[in-house]
C-alpha cells in the first residue's frame, strides 16, 4: 500500500488533534521537592518508637550541615522514597546557595530524636 505525503500529513493532524497542551505555573525545585517530601511523610502514625525515624534535610549556606531535621514513621512510607526526596530537597538548596552571599547568622540546628507518643511520631530536641 502506498501512502502519499498528503495522506500522511492528514493522519498526523488527526492523531495530534486529540493531544492537549497543559500549562502550570512554574515552581522552584525546592518547593516541588519539599512539597512532595512533606506529602510522603505526612502520616506520622506509629505503634512503637522504633518506627519513628529522623532524616536530615537541606543545606545551610554559612554554617554547613542540614537546614532542618524531619520526623517520619517507617510504618507508613517507603524509606528509600523518603531518602530520595530528602536528597532532592538538599540538592535544590545547594543549587540555590551557589547564587547567595553568606549573610545569615549561624545559629545551630539541633538534632532531634523521634519518639512514638500517643500513636504519633513526634520530635524531641536534644540539648
Short mmCIF file of C-alpha atoms in Angstrom, two decimals:
data_model
loop_
_atom_site.label_atom_id
_atom_site.label_comp_id
_atom_site.label_asym_id
_atom_site.label_seq_id
_atom_site.Cartn_x
_atom_site.Cartn_y
_atom_site.Cartn_z
CA UNK A 1 0.00 0.00 0.00
CA UNK A 2 1.42 3.39 -0.98
CA UNK A 3 0.93 6.45 1.17
CA UNK A 4 1.31 9.86 -0.34
CA UNK A 5 2.54 12.90 1.58
CA UNK A 6 -0.93 14.46 1.85
CA UNK A 7 -2.42 11.32 3.39
CA UNK A 8 0.39 11.05 5.95
CA UNK A 9 0.04 14.73 6.92
CA UNK A 10 -3.73 14.34 7.27
CA UNK A 11 -3.39 11.28 9.51
CA UNK A 12 -0.78 13.06 11.62
CA UNK A 13 -3.13 16.00 12.15
CA UNK A 14 -5.95 13.69 13.17
CA UNK A 15 -3.77 12.00 15.78
CA UNK A 16 -2.40 15.30 17.07
CA UNK A 17 -5.87 16.82 17.35
CA UNK A 18 -6.52 14.60 20.37
CA UNK A 19 -3.47 15.94 22.21
CA UNK A 20 -3.93 18.69 24.71
CA UNK A 21 -1.28 21.07 25.94
CA UNK A 22 -1.35 21.98 29.59
CA UNK A 23 0.42 24.79 31.37
CA UNK A 24 1.04 25.20 35.03
CA UNK A 25 2.78 27.91 36.96
CA UNK A 26 6.45 27.07 37.41
CA UNK A 27 7.61 26.26 40.91
CA UNK A 28 11.11 26.27 42.26
CA UNK A 29 12.78 22.90 42.54
CA UNK A 30 12.86 23.33 46.30
CA UNK A 31 9.12 23.96 46.51
CA UNK A 32 8.36 20.88 44.41
CA UNK A 33 10.78 18.65 46.29
CA UNK A 34 9.83 19.98 49.67
CA UNK A 35 6.10 19.61 48.96
CA UNK A 36 6.48 16.02 47.86
CA UNK A 37 8.71 15.18 50.82
CA UNK A 38 6.19 16.68 53.23
CA UNK A 39 3.42 14.73 51.49
CA UNK A 40 5.41 11.49 51.65
CA UNK A 41 5.99 11.76 55.41
CA UNK A 42 2.63 13.31 56.32
CA UNK A 43 1.26 10.18 58.04
CA UNK A 44 3.26 10.00 61.25
CA UNK A 45 1.18 7.24 62.87
CA UNK A 46 3.13 4.65 64.85
CA UNK A 47 2.78 1.66 67.14
CA UNK A 48 6.23 1.92 68.75
CA UNK A 49 9.19 4.32 68.85
CA UNK A 50 11.38 2.08 66.64
CA UNK A 51 9.10 3.10 63.72
CA UNK A 52 9.89 6.79 64.24
CA UNK A 53 12.84 7.98 62.18
CA UNK A 54 14.68 11.28 61.70
CA UNK A 55 16.18 12.49 58.45
CA UNK A 56 18.47 15.47 57.91
CA UNK A 57 17.26 17.70 55.06
CA UNK A 58 18.71 20.67 53.21
CA UNK A 59 21.98 22.53 53.49
CA UNK A 60 22.76 25.74 55.31
CA UNK A 61 24.91 28.24 53.46
CA UNK A 62 27.02 29.80 56.21
CA UNK A 63 27.18 27.12 58.85
CA UNK A 64 27.04 23.98 56.78
CA UNK A 65 25.06 20.95 57.84
CA UNK A 66 21.35 20.32 57.32
CA UNK A 67 18.85 23.16 57.41
CA UNK A 68 16.38 21.04 59.39
CA UNK A 69 15.54 17.58 60.67
CA UNK A 70 12.25 15.91 59.81
CA UNK A 71 10.49 13.10 61.64
CA UNK A 72 8.57 10.37 59.84
CA UNK A 73 7.10 6.95 60.53
CA UNK A 74 8.71 3.98 58.77
CA UNK A 75 5.41 2.12 59.23
CA UNK A 76 3.74 4.27 56.61
CA UNK A 77 6.38 5.04 53.97
CA UNK A 78 9.00 3.56 51.73
CA UNK A 79 12.22 4.73 53.40
CA UNK A 80 14.11 4.76 50.08
CA UNK A 81 11.49 7.17 48.71
CA UNK A 82 11.92 9.42 51.77
CA UNK A 83 15.71 9.42 51.35
CA UNK A 84 15.40 10.18 47.63
CA UNK A 85 13.01 13.10 48.26
CA UNK A 86 15.24 14.47 51.06
CA UNK A 87 18.24 14.31 48.73
CA UNK A 88 16.29 16.26 46.10
CA UNK A 89 15.49 18.99 48.65
CA UNK A 90 19.14 19.11 49.71
CA UNK A 91 20.34 19.36 46.09
CA UNK A 92 17.84 22.15 45.43
CA UNK A 93 19.08 24.09 48.47
CA UNK A 94 22.70 23.55 47.43
CA UNK A 95 21.86 24.93 44.00
CA UNK A 96 20.15 27.98 45.50
CA UNK A 97 23.08 28.55 47.85
CA UNK A 98 25.52 28.85 44.94
CA UNK A 99 23.93 32.18 43.97
CA UNK A 100 23.74 33.59 47.51
CA UNK A 101 26.19 35.54 49.57
CA UNK A 102 26.79 34.17 53.03
CA UNK A 103 24.94 36.62 55.25
CA UNK A 104 22.92 34.51 57.66
CA UNK A 105 23.76 34.34 61.32
CA UNK A 106 25.00 30.90 62.17
CA UNK A 107 22.51 29.53 64.68
CA UNK A 108 22.67 25.82 65.41
CA UNK A 109 20.05 23.47 64.07
CA UNK A 110 19.79 20.98 66.88
CA UNK A 111 19.40 17.30 66.07
CA UNK A 112 16.15 15.73 67.18
CA UNK A 113 15.10 12.35 68.43
CA UNK A 114 11.86 10.77 67.31
CA UNK A 115 9.55 9.01 69.73
CA UNK A 116 6.12 7.44 69.37
CA UNK A 117 3.88 9.43 71.70
CA UNK A 118 0.10 8.92 71.61
CA UNK A 119 0.45 6.80 68.44
CA UNK A 120 2.19 9.64 66.55
CA UNK A 121 5.88 10.09 65.76
CA UNK A 122 6.99 13.29 67.44
CA UNK A 123 10.30 15.10 67.64
CA UNK A 124 12.17 15.84 70.82
CA UNK A 125 15.05 18.33 70.63
CA UNK A 126 18.31 17.01 72.05
CA UNK A 127 20.33 19.51 74.07
#
